[in-house]
Amino acid sequence: MTDVRSARTGGADYRPMTDGTLAPYLAGFSEVAAILGGAAQDWKVTEVGDGNLNLVFIVRGPRGSLIVKQALPYVRLVGDSWPLPLDRSFFESQALMIEDAAAPGLVPKVVLFDAMQALVVMEILTPHIIMRKGLIDGVEFPLFAATLSEFMAQSLFKTSDLYLPAAEKKRQMAVFCANTELCRITEDLVFTDPYRAAKLNRWTSPQLDDIALEFRADGPLKAAAQAMKLKFLSHAEALVHGDLHSGSIMATSTDVRVIDPEFAFFGPMGFDVGALIGNLILAYLSQIGHEDKKGGRDAYRAWILRQITDVWTLFSARFVELWSTEGKGDAFTAELFTDAASRAALAEEQARYMRALFEDTLGFAGCKMIRRILGLAHVADFESISDKDLRASGERRALRLGRDLVVNRTRFADIEAVAAAVVAADATR
Amino acid sequence: MTDVRSARTGGADYRPMTDGTLAPYLAGFSEVAAILGGAAQDWKVTEVGDGNLNLVFIVRGPRGSLIVKQALPYVRLVGDSWPLPLDRSFFESQALMIEDAAAPGLVPKVVLFDAMQALVVMEILTPHIIMRKGLIDGVEFPLFAATLSEFMAQSLFKTSDLYLPAAEKKRQMAVFCANTELCRITEDLVFTDPYRAAKLNRWTSPQLDDIALEFRADGPLKAAAQAMKLKFLSHAEALVHGDLHSGSIMATSTDVRVIDPEFAFFGPMGFDVGALIGNLILAYLSQIGHEDKKGGRDAYRAWILRQITDVWTLFSARFVELWSTEGKGDAFTAELFTDAASRAALAEEQARYMRALFEDTLGFAGCKMIRRILGLAHVADFESISDKDLRASGERRALRLGRDLVVNRTRFADIEAVAAAVVAADATR
């Protein structure tokens, strides 16, 4: 991995790229030119990003195409200018490379990272769509659960103390310790702002005014959410993606990829698993707004529900399998567990570990659900429902279930119990 | 805090100091000369270390005296040469300064750290003795529990996410991530070697041969010890001292100080509290070897037992008090807990937190007890008992109790239950 000290991003020569400047710039990198084919004047550049956080370009050449993602030094939201560090492109490119090594082929390949321009050139994914859009449109992705469970098991296991030597893990961890500004966004927006009268909060109003107020006065919920925040801050278990929702997944019927790990840092594994499951639950509870007649999405609801149980079941089985077969890290020194009795004791400890990870997952899932309804950043699953009463009815169910997951995370017997709670929450419609 | 990058220790000009070279070297530092008074030729230098890991000198001048501790690039143990990084003097001096800021006056003041010579000049503690020696000799230290509980509460709280802004904590954490070689010693010697046939292990033989063999085949114990090791590796809760036993405490009847934090890193708080309590239990169970007649140390046993309960009780109360009054860190955002109902919910969460810390403490205490009897590094409490049968009888009780603390750490109701288990273990004598 590149050393963070040799990769100070941005600087005096940093320039946001344009359709006109990008091709000549890229022509200076032979590895990029080789993939595109031809010369700079043959390359077609199209800006496709929303310009909010990053510039995103598709560059098409005679031989191949690439994506170019350049960080902007600010984010425009709610009309204000909000500075954002350019070095997030460094953390994103580093995380992509580590994830690709751990789970080959499940993230876009990085072709080039240029620290000076805070710019990553990477493999283009086509004809993939953002999974969240598919969830709104009722699209099934047959490889979703298998791929995401594999991605999470591999990327979390292989950056943990169960797999890495301690010195190597600490070295990587020290690098990602510097990704504090993006971590801070999560700390504020996910764990804190929804529970106080923060200026940037918004919700479907007036429909949810009562529950927004109620949550801000809900002691047990606030204490539990802050307990999850403390884990987020202090449990450096593995390199987590840090933003693993359905908007960070691109998929077709035959391929599923994870993108955008700019929030990556060494944190609690349950944060990734919880983000994914929490967003699937939001997708489920928002189906009321996307069916043409009552019950029109019942089959699709059943598909989402299966993804929730499958992704946990497959992930946890795969994680334990990796631990048992490739557990060469400094934790749980393999040499101690060679005889049958010791193997049995290890299996019991693994079960305890997975139970704790399950509870973390539910706690983080609940926090992620609540923040998407009462905080700054909302999800299209609900936002795209124009009937505000209908939208708010689903959001209210999600808030109640989210609270239950955070406060009572130790009381769910298993993922089937969570699925049952999702169905029960939705049955009130 | 000095940046680690500007403090690469050792180098071409590194030279182990001698009685002859130290004074002229120190004369180059005005802050040192000012404390000693006079000039280099007036200073009396005496080497007082055992020369195993560090050179330790007392330097006496007309006005004052100082301690000089210089790291050696190796440690001699069991006749072998074992390289050890010089940068431990950097981590020690950094930790001393952070601890002094958090808990003023409870560690020696650092006067000078010279990275090039891997050398720390600090306040001399006199007429203090190493507490472990006092525990063997039956000396009571009236301020022990009050001081150590204050030291632990302050140093752990004030380097945690309960007190520090996340970015500042991550910055400090990144620095200490580099202290991997000393952490590795703990990982191996405390958590792993006692449970396998490691070359450096030793124990009172043949008396303990059976239990040493038994522990190496004890699946539940090995799994539990490795679960503690995983916490040690991945739970970056606070800057822990990392070696907080009675040999790292210097005391008189009116003063108690903590020394030697070269193993410091961001780890689980329970590691410090457990090290301290585990070593007090060893002191208790070794009294059989230090009394002139049976029962001759009963009053002293009672004093040690009171220190065990007092140090936990005072520590936990102080920690929660600091949290409630100075909890300005990014975890448990104070602003969320201003009304009475929210304060009550926070208090419940604090109780859960302290319960988890208590269980960690017991797990680490047990690991520390076992490693001192079956691993490489033993304690004088037992080593100084020349009657091997008597020594082994106490060590066996400590091993059984240590195992109980590790495996059943969640089953002790409170510190009184631990104290009762200590008395019960000793009652078999």
mmCIF file of C-alpha atoms in Angstrom, chain B residues 49-368:
data_model
loop_
_atom_site.group_PDB
_atom_site.id
_atom_site.type_symbol
_atom_site.label_atom_id
_atom_site.label_comp_id
_atom_site.label_asym_id
_atom_site.label_seq_id
_atom_site.Cartn_x
_atom_site.Cartn_y
_atom_site.Cartn_z
ATOM 1 C CA GLY B 49 19.952 -0.459 35.990
ATOM 2 C CA ASP B 50 20.280 -4.205 35.598
ATOM 3 C CA GLY B 51 21.535 -3.639 32.051
ATOM 4 C CA ASN B 52 18.995 -6.046 30.643
ATOM 5 C CA LEU B 53 16.826 -3.724 28.553
ATOM 6 C CA ASN B 54 17.985 -0.237 29.424
ATOM 7 C CA LEU B 55 20.832 1.673 30.938
ATOM 8 C CA VAL B 56 19.608 3.590 33.978
ATOM 9 C CA PHE B 57 21.769 6.241 35.613
ATOM 10 C CA ILE B 58 21.311 8.453 38.632
ATOM 11 C CA VAL B 59 22.974 11.823 38.102
ATOM 12 C CA ARG B 60 23.537 13.924 41.212
ATOM 13 C CA GLY B 61 24.452 17.583 41.021
ATOM 14 C CA PRO B 62 24.956 20.321 43.619
ATOM 15 C CA ARG B 63 21.348 21.510 43.232
ATOM 16 C CA GLY B 64 19.377 18.407 42.263
ATOM 17 C CA SER B 65 19.358 14.882 40.899
ATOM 18 C CA LEU B 66 17.878 13.244 37.815
ATOM 19 C CA ILE B 67 17.319 9.805 36.331
ATOM 20 C CA VAL B 68 18.619 9.036 32.844
ATOM 21 C CA LYS B 69 17.162 6.019 31.040
ATOM 22 C CA GLN B 70 18.704 4.994 27.742
ATOM 23 C CA ALA B 71 17.320 2.180 25.625
ATOM 24 C CA LEU B 72 19.683 -0.595 24.560
ATOM 25 C CA PRO B 73 19.077 -2.183 21.165
ATOM 26 C CA TYR B 74 18.710 -5.672 22.619
ATOM 27 C CA VAL B 75 17.530 -7.513 25.686
ATOM 28 C CA ARG B 76 19.542 -10.292 27.244
ATOM 29 C CA LEU B 77 17.341 -13.045 28.616
ATOM 30 C CA VAL B 78 17.972 -16.751 29.015
ATOM 31 C CA GLY B 79 21.441 -16.177 27.604
ATOM 32 C CA ASP B 80 20.235 -15.193 24.132
ATOM 33 C CA SER B 81 20.494 -11.865 22.395
ATOM 34 C CA TRP B 82 17.060 -10.504 21.532
ATOM 35 C CA PRO B 83 16.919 -7.276 19.500
ATOM 36 C CA LEU B 84 14.521 -4.652 20.792
ATOM 37 C CA PRO B 85 13.748 -1.373 19.031
ATOM 38 C CA LEU B 86 15.269 1.819 20.374
ATOM 39 C CA ASP B 87 12.081 3.726 19.576
ATOM 40 C CA ARG B 88 10.527 2.355 22.747
ATOM 41 C CA SER B 89 12.177 5.314 24.482
ATOM 42 C CA PHE B 90 10.166 7.581 22.210
ATOM 43 C CA PHE B 91 6.904 5.834 23.100
ATOM 44 C CA GLU B 92 7.822 5.858 26.790
ATOM 45 C CA SER B 93 8.555 9.584 26.830
ATOM 46 C CA GLN B 94 5.423 10.383 24.822
ATOM 47 C CA ALA B 95 3.259 8.253 27.110
ATOM 48 C CA LEU B 96 4.791 9.837 30.226
ATOM 49 C CA MET B 97 3.949 13.288 28.929
ATOM 50 C CA ILE B 98 0.383 12.342 27.993
ATOM 51 C CA GLU B 99 -0.132 10.621 31.347
ATOM 52 C CA ASP B 100 1.311 13.602 33.222
ATOM 53 C CA ALA B 101 -1.092 15.908 31.420
ATOM 54 C CA ALA B 102 -4.028 13.608 32.226
ATOM 55 C CA ALA B 103 -3.040 12.758 35.810
ATOM 56 C CA PRO B 104 -0.625 15.492 36.946
ATOM 57 C CA GLY B 105 2.089 14.451 39.336
ATOM 58 C CA LEU B 106 1.478 10.697 39.192
ATOM 59 C CA VAL B 107 4.341 9.865 36.794
ATOM 60 C CA PRO B 108 7.932 11.170 36.767
ATOM 61 C CA LYS B 109 8.272 14.495 34.927
ATOM 62 C CA VAL B 110 10.149 14.218 31.623
ATOM 63 C CA VAL B 111 12.945 16.783 31.444
ATOM 64 C CA LEU B 112 14.383 15.753 28.083
ATOM 65 C CA PHE B 113 13.861 13.191 25.354
ATOM 66 C CA ASP B 114 16.723 12.766 22.894
ATOM 67 C CA ALA B 115 15.629 10.657 19.950
ATOM 68 C CA MET B 116 19.157 10.256 18.589
ATOM 69 C CA GLN B 117 20.404 8.655 21.804
ATOM 70 C CA ALA B 118 17.064 6.924 22.617
ATOM 71 C CA LEU B 119 17.361 8.549 25.985
ATOM 72 C CA VAL B 120 14.945 10.077 28.491
ATOM 73 C CA VAL B 121 15.992 12.353 31.339
ATOM 74 C CA MET B 122 13.396 12.491 34.064
ATOM 75 C CA GLU B 123 12.573 13.365 37.631
ATOM 76 C CA ILE B 124 14.182 11.122 40.239
ATOM 77 C CA LEU B 125 11.867 9.378 42.670
ATOM 78 C CA THR B 126 13.419 9.041 46.079
ATOM 79 C CA PRO B 127 13.181 7.429 48.602
ATOM 80 C CA HIS B 128 10.604 5.399 46.669
ATOM 81 C CA ILE B 129 10.835 1.633 46.382
ATOM 82 C CA ILE B 130 9.408 -0.628 43.701
ATOM 83 C CA MET B 131 6.006 -1.642 45.035
ATOM 84 C CA ARG B 132 6.531 -5.319 44.199
ATOM 85 C CA LYS B 133 9.432 -5.398 46.629
ATOM 86 C CA GLY B 134 7.189 -3.850 49.258
ATOM 87 C CA LEU B 135 4.510 -6.459 48.612
ATOM 88 C CA ILE B 136 7.066 -9.182 49.251
ATOM 89 C CA ASP B 137 8.321 -7.467 52.397
ATOM 90 C CA GLY B 138 4.858 -6.844 53.790
ATOM 91 C CA VAL B 139 4.906 -3.060 53.416
ATOM 92 C CA GLU B 140 1.602 -1.177 53.315
ATOM 93 C CA PHE B 141 1.318 1.828 50.998
ATOM 94 C CA PRO B 142 -1.558 3.924 52.332
ATOM 95 C CA LEU B 143 -1.983 5.939 49.125
ATOM 96 C CA PHE B 144 -1.818 3.034 46.683
ATOM 97 C CA ALA B 145 -5.521 2.497 45.898
ATOM 98 C CA ALA B 146 -6.382 6.183 45.804
ATOM 99 C CA THR B 147 -3.439 7.003 43.541
ATOM 100 C CA LEU B 148 -3.682 4.100 41.129
ATOM 101 C CA SER B 149 -7.447 4.435 40.753
ATOM 102 C CA GLU B 150 -6.955 8.131 40.013
ATOM 103 C CA PHE B 151 -4.107 7.409 37.595
ATOM 104 C CA MET B 152 -6.100 4.815 35.670
ATOM 105 C CA ALA B 153 -9.341 6.790 35.634
ATOM 106 C CA GLN B 154 -7.631 9.960 34.415
ATOM 107 C CA SER B 155 -5.181 8.459 31.936
ATOM 108 C CA LEU B 156 -7.731 6.091 30.398
ATOM 109 C CA PHE B 157 -10.654 8.505 30.360
ATOM 110 C CA LYS B 158 -8.681 11.429 28.991
ATOM 111 C CA THR B 159 -7.239 9.488 26.062
ATOM 112 C CA SER B 160 -10.583 7.915 25.149
ATOM 113 C CA ASP B 161 -13.378 8.943 22.809
ATOM 114 C CA LEU B 162 -15.341 9.965 25.889
ATOM 115 C CA TYR B 163 -13.001 12.923 26.316
ATOM 116 C CA LEU B 164 -10.997 13.565 23.136
ATOM 117 C CA PRO B 165 -12.309 14.817 19.797
ATOM 118 C CA ALA B 166 -12.149 11.915 17.334
ATOM 119 C CA ALA B 167 -9.539 13.548 15.096
ATOM 120 C CA GLU B 168 -7.159 14.180 18.004
ATOM 121 C CA LYS B 169 -7.579 10.652 19.321
ATOM 122 C CA LYS B 170 -6.937 9.156 15.857
ATOM 123 C CA ARG B 171 -3.836 11.327 15.519
ATOM 124 C CA GLN B 172 -2.385 10.035 18.803
ATOM 125 C CA MET B 173 -3.480 6.504 17.929
ATOM 126 C CA ALA B 174 -1.658 6.626 14.581
ATOM 127 C CA VAL B 175 1.562 7.530 16.397
ATOM 128 C CA PHE B 176 1.290 4.625 18.832
ATOM 129 C CA CYS B 177 0.305 2.206 16.028
ATOM 130 C CA ALA B 178 4.045 2.124 15.353
ATOM 131 C CA ASN B 179 4.830 0.613 18.773
ATOM 132 C CA THR B 180 4.278 -2.820 17.262
ATOM 133 C CA GLU B 181 7.402 -4.580 18.471
ATOM 134 C CA LEU B 182 6.667 -4.088 22.142
ATOM 135 C CA CYS B 183 3.002 -4.927 21.586
ATOM 136 C CA ARG B 184 4.166 -8.117 19.902
ATOM 137 C CA ILE B 185 6.048 -9.131 23.058
ATOM 138 C CA THR B 186 2.784 -8.898 25.000
ATOM 139 C CA GLU B 187 0.840 -10.721 22.282
ATOM 140 C CA ASP B 188 3.274 -13.609 22.391
ATOM 141 C CA LEU B 189 4.304 -13.786 26.035
ATOM 142 C CA VAL B 190 0.966 -12.992 27.684
ATOM 143 C CA PHE B 191 -1.631 -14.452 25.368
ATOM 144 C CA THR B 192 0.008 -17.235 23.410
ATOM 145 C CA ASP B 193 3.191 -18.834 24.705
ATOM 146 C CA PRO B 194 1.792 -20.092 28.045
ATOM 147 C CA TYR B 195 -0.677 -22.163 26.001
ATOM 148 C CA ARG B 196 1.839 -23.864 23.733
ATOM 149 C CA ALA B 197 5.209 -25.555 24.146
ATOM 150 C CA ALA B 198 7.172 -22.347 23.574
ATOM 151 C CA LYS B 199 10.930 -22.569 23.913
ATOM 152 C CA LEU B 200 11.164 -19.682 26.383
ATOM 153 C CA ASN B 201 8.461 -20.958 28.746
ATOM 154 C CA ARG B 202 9.491 -22.059 32.207
ATOM 155 C CA TRP B 203 7.710 -23.042 35.378
ATOM 156 C CA THR B 204 8.444 -24.547 38.757
ATOM 157 C CA SER B 205 9.292 -28.079 37.683
ATOM 158 C CA PRO B 206 8.490 -30.870 38.202
ATOM 159 C CA GLN B 207 5.814 -29.576 40.608
ATOM 160 C CA LEU B 208 3.754 -27.793 37.937
ATOM 161 C CA ASP B 209 4.486 -30.063 34.968
ATOM 162 C CA ASP B 210 0.983 -31.544 35.109
ATOM 163 C CA ILE B 211 -0.912 -28.250 35.105
ATOM 164 C CA ALA B 212 1.354 -26.715 32.443
ATOM 165 C CA LEU B 213 0.498 -29.674 30.213
ATOM 166 C CA GLU B 214 -3.170 -29.468 31.169
ATOM 167 C CA PHE B 215 -3.403 -25.765 30.241
ATOM 168 C CA ARG B 216 -1.814 -26.405 26.844
ATOM 169 C CA ALA B 217 -4.671 -28.830 26.110
ATOM 170 C CA ASP B 218 -7.435 -26.725 27.695
ATOM 171 C CA GLY B 219 -9.621 -25.703 24.727
ATOM 172 C CA PRO B 220 -11.998 -23.350 26.565
ATOM 173 C CA LEU B 221 -9.097 -21.592 28.321
ATOM 174 C CA LYS B 222 -7.143 -21.185 25.087
ATOM 175 C CA ALA B 223 -10.195 -19.892 23.229
ATOM 176 C CA ALA B 224 -10.970 -17.427 26.027
ATOM 177 C CA ALA B 225 -7.349 -16.229 26.234
ATOM 178 C CA GLN B 226 -7.337 -15.684 22.484
ATOM 179 C CA ALA B 227 -10.604 -13.755 22.717
ATOM 180 C CA MET B 228 -8.798 -11.462 25.169
ATOM 181 C CA LYS B 229 -5.898 -11.251 22.723
ATOM 182 C CA LEU B 230 -8.265 -10.146 19.955
ATOM 183 C CA LYS B 231 -9.520 -7.355 22.208
ATOM 184 C CA PHE B 232 -5.901 -6.410 22.913
ATOM 185 C CA LEU B 233 -5.248 -6.237 19.173
ATOM 186 C CA SER B 234 -8.387 -4.460 18.003
ATOM 187 C CA HIS B 235 -10.095 -2.448 20.749
ATOM 188 C CA ALA B 236 -8.423 0.958 20.603
ATOM 189 C CA GLU B 237 -10.273 2.421 23.564
ATOM 190 C CA ALA B 238 -7.582 4.543 25.202
ATOM 191 C CA LEU B 239 -3.840 4.984 25.635
ATOM 192 C CA VAL B 240 -3.052 2.115 27.971
ATOM 193 C CA HIS B 241 0.164 1.955 29.977
ATOM 194 C CA GLY B 242 0.565 -1.596 28.743
ATOM 195 C CA ASP B 243 2.607 -2.996 31.629
ATOM 196 C CA LEU B 244 0.862 -1.746 34.761
ATOM 197 C CA HIS B 245 2.002 -4.259 37.372
ATOM 198 C CA SER B 246 3.456 -3.696 40.826
ATOM 199 C CA GLY B 247 6.968 -3.545 39.318
ATOM 200 C CA SER B 248 5.916 -0.409 37.389
ATOM 201 C CA ILE B 249 4.923 1.418 40.562
ATOM 202 C CA MET B 250 7.288 3.275 42.875
ATOM 203 C CA ALA B 251 5.987 4.227 46.286
ATOM 204 C CA THR B 252 6.620 5.493 49.763
ATOM 205 C CA SER B 253 4.154 5.841 52.588
ATOM 206 C CA THR B 254 3.254 9.306 51.298
ATOM 207 C CA ASP B 255 3.644 9.096 47.512
ATOM 208 C CA VAL B 256 2.844 6.640 44.716
ATOM 209 C CA ARG B 257 4.013 6.970 41.104
ATOM 210 C CA VAL B 258 3.657 4.989 37.898
ATOM 211 C CA ILE B 259 6.781 4.434 35.771
ATOM 212 C CA ASP B 260 7.941 2.638 32.606
ATOM 213 C CA PRO B 261 5.100 3.003 30.051
ATOM 214 C CA GLU B 262 7.214 1.818 27.110
ATOM 215 C CA PHE B 263 4.533 -0.739 26.160
ATOM 216 C CA ALA B 264 1.946 2.044 25.771
ATOM 217 C CA PHE B 265 -0.498 1.893 22.856
ATOM 218 C CA PHE B 266 -4.179 2.478 22.137
ATOM 219 C CA GLY B 267 -5.813 -0.653 23.474
ATOM 220 C CA PRO B 268 -8.520 -1.944 25.812
ATOM 221 C CA MET B 269 -8.784 -0.144 29.150
ATOM 222 C CA GLY B 270 -9.252 -3.421 30.986
ATOM 223 C CA PHE B 271 -5.699 -4.398 30.099
ATOM 224 C CA ASP B 272 -4.268 -1.881 32.576
ATOM 225 C CA VAL B 273 -6.834 -2.470 35.308
ATOM 226 C CA GLY B 274 -6.478 -6.229 34.871
ATOM 227 C CA ALA B 275 -2.678 -6.130 34.973
ATOM 228 C CA LEU B 276 -2.814 -4.284 38.260
ATOM 229 C CA ILE B 277 -5.444 -6.494 39.894
ATOM 230 C CA GLY B 278 -3.874 -9.704 38.557
ATOM 231 C CA ASN B 279 -0.534 -8.763 40.073
ATOM 232 C CA LEU B 280 -2.150 -7.902 43.415
ATOM 233 C CA ILE B 281 -3.710 -11.369 43.411
ATOM 234 C CA LEU B 282 -0.301 -12.905 42.731
ATOM 235 C CA ALA B 283 1.081 -10.892 45.651
ATOM 236 C CA TYR B 284 -1.720 -12.204 47.866
ATOM 237 C CA LEU B 285 -1.267 -15.827 46.905
ATOM 238 C CA SER B 286 2.513 -15.638 47.333
ATOM 239 C CA GLN B 287 2.316 -14.524 50.969
ATOM 240 C CA ILE B 288 2.618 -18.168 52.070
ATOM 241 C CA GLY B 289 6.264 -17.935 51.116
ATOM 242 C CA HIS B 290 6.951 -14.728 52.994
ATOM 243 C CA GLU B 291 5.494 -15.262 56.460
ATOM 244 C CA ASP B 292 7.695 -16.371 59.317
ATOM 245 C CA LYS B 293 4.923 -18.551 60.750
ATOM 246 C CA LYS B 294 1.623 -19.829 59.364
ATOM 247 C CA GLY B 295 -0.795 -16.931 59.426
ATOM 248 C CA GLY B 296 1.990 -14.446 60.109
ATOM 249 C CA ARG B 297 0.928 -12.408 57.086
ATOM 250 C CA ASP B 298 -2.839 -12.618 57.639
ATOM 251 C CA ALA B 299 -3.156 -8.915 58.415
ATOM 252 C CA TYR B 300 -1.100 -8.088 55.342
ATOM 253 C CA ARG B 301 -3.230 -10.445 53.235
ATOM 254 C CA ALA B 302 -6.250 -8.475 54.388
ATOM 255 C CA TRP B 303 -4.542 -5.238 53.340
ATOM 256 C CA ILE B 304 -3.796 -6.569 49.855
ATOM 257 C CA LEU B 305 -7.361 -7.836 49.522
ATOM 258 C CA ARG B 306 -8.666 -4.397 50.441
ATOM 259 C CA GLN B 307 -6.443 -2.854 47.760
ATOM 260 C CA ILE B 308 -7.987 -5.194 45.172
ATOM 261 C CA THR B 309 -11.523 -4.157 46.009
ATOM 262 C CA ASP B 310 -10.646 -0.513 46.677
ATOM 263 C CA VAL B 311 -8.710 0.011 43.480
ATOM 264 C CA TRP B 312 -11.613 -1.267 41.362
ATOM 265 C CA THR B 313 -14.297 0.498 43.389
ATOM 266 C CA LEU B 314 -12.487 3.828 43.436
ATOM 267 C CA PHE B 315 -11.439 3.540 39.795
ATOM 268 C CA SER B 316 -14.909 2.750 38.512
ATOM 269 C CA ALA B 317 -16.563 5.490 40.564
ATOM 270 C CA ARG B 318 -13.972 8.048 39.471
ATOM 271 C CA PHE B 319 -14.182 7.008 35.830
ATOM 272 C CA VAL B 320 -17.962 7.445 35.765
ATOM 273 C CA GLU B 321 -17.634 10.744 37.599
ATOM 274 C CA LEU B 322 -15.173 12.047 34.999
ATOM 275 C CA TRP B 323 -17.456 10.806 32.217
ATOM 276 C CA SER B 324 -20.443 12.591 33.744
ATOM 277 C CA THR B 325 -18.657 15.856 34.439
ATOM 278 C CA GLU B 326 -15.973 16.096 31.742
ATOM 279 C CA GLY B 327 -17.390 13.915 28.971
ATOM 280 C CA LYS B 328 -16.765 16.324 26.126
ATOM 281 C CA GLY B 329 -15.493 13.778 23.593
ATOM 282 C CA ASP B 330 -17.219 12.704 20.403
ATOM 283 C CA ALA B 331 -18.705 9.566 21.974
ATOM 284 C CA PHE B 332 -21.827 10.128 24.052
ATOM 285 C CA THR B 333 -22.205 13.729 22.851
ATOM 286 C CA ALA B 334 -23.017 15.587 26.061
ATOM 287 C CA GLU B 335 -25.612 17.787 24.371
ATOM 288 C CA LEU B 336 -27.910 14.765 23.954
ATOM 289 C CA PHE B 337 -28.112 14.073 27.671
ATOM 290 C CA THR B 338 -29.249 17.241 29.379
ATOM 291 C CA ASP B 339 -32.783 16.398 30.564
ATOM 292 C CA ALA B 340 -33.384 14.103 33.528
ATOM 293 C CA ALA B 341 -34.760 11.173 31.530
ATOM 294 C CA SER B 342 -31.812 11.204 29.140
ATOM 295 C CA ARG B 343 -29.370 11.497 32.052
ATOM 296 C CA ALA B 344 -30.992 8.414 33.581
ATOM 297 C CA ALA B 345 -30.612 6.510 30.303
ATOM 298 C CA LEU B 346 -26.996 7.604 30.107
ATOM 299 C CA ALA B 347 -26.398 6.383 33.659
ATOM 300 C CA GLU B 348 -27.770 2.968 32.678
ATOM 301 C CA GLU B 349 -25.475 2.871 29.665
ATOM 302 C CA GLN B 350 -22.537 3.875 31.858
ATOM 303 C CA ALA B 351 -23.348 0.978 34.176
ATOM 304 C CA ARG B 352 -23.374 -1.412 31.184
ATOM 305 C CA TYR B 353 -20.052 0.053 30.040
ATOM 306 C CA MET B 354 -18.452 -0.403 33.458
ATOM 307 C CA ARG B 355 -19.772 -3.958 33.652
ATOM 308 C CA ALA B 356 -18.118 -4.778 30.304
ATOM 309 C CA LEU B 357 -14.914 -3.109 31.493
ATOM 310 C CA PHE B 358 -15.083 -5.168 34.696
ATOM 311 C CA GLU B 359 -15.331 -8.386 32.681
ATOM 312 C CA ASP B 360 -12.423 -7.322 30.461
ATOM 313 C CA THR B 361 -10.454 -6.525 33.613
ATOM 314 C CA LEU B 362 -10.974 -10.028 34.998
ATOM 315 C CA GLY B 363 -10.087 -11.677 31.681
ATOM 316 C CA PHE B 364 -6.865 -9.712 31.379
ATOM 317 C CA ALA B 365 -6.045 -10.224 35.079
ATOM 318 C CA GLY B 366 -6.302 -13.982 34.615
ATOM 319 C CA CYS B 367 -4.100 -13.925 31.499
ATOM 320 C CA LYS B 368 -1.484 -11.883 33.321
#
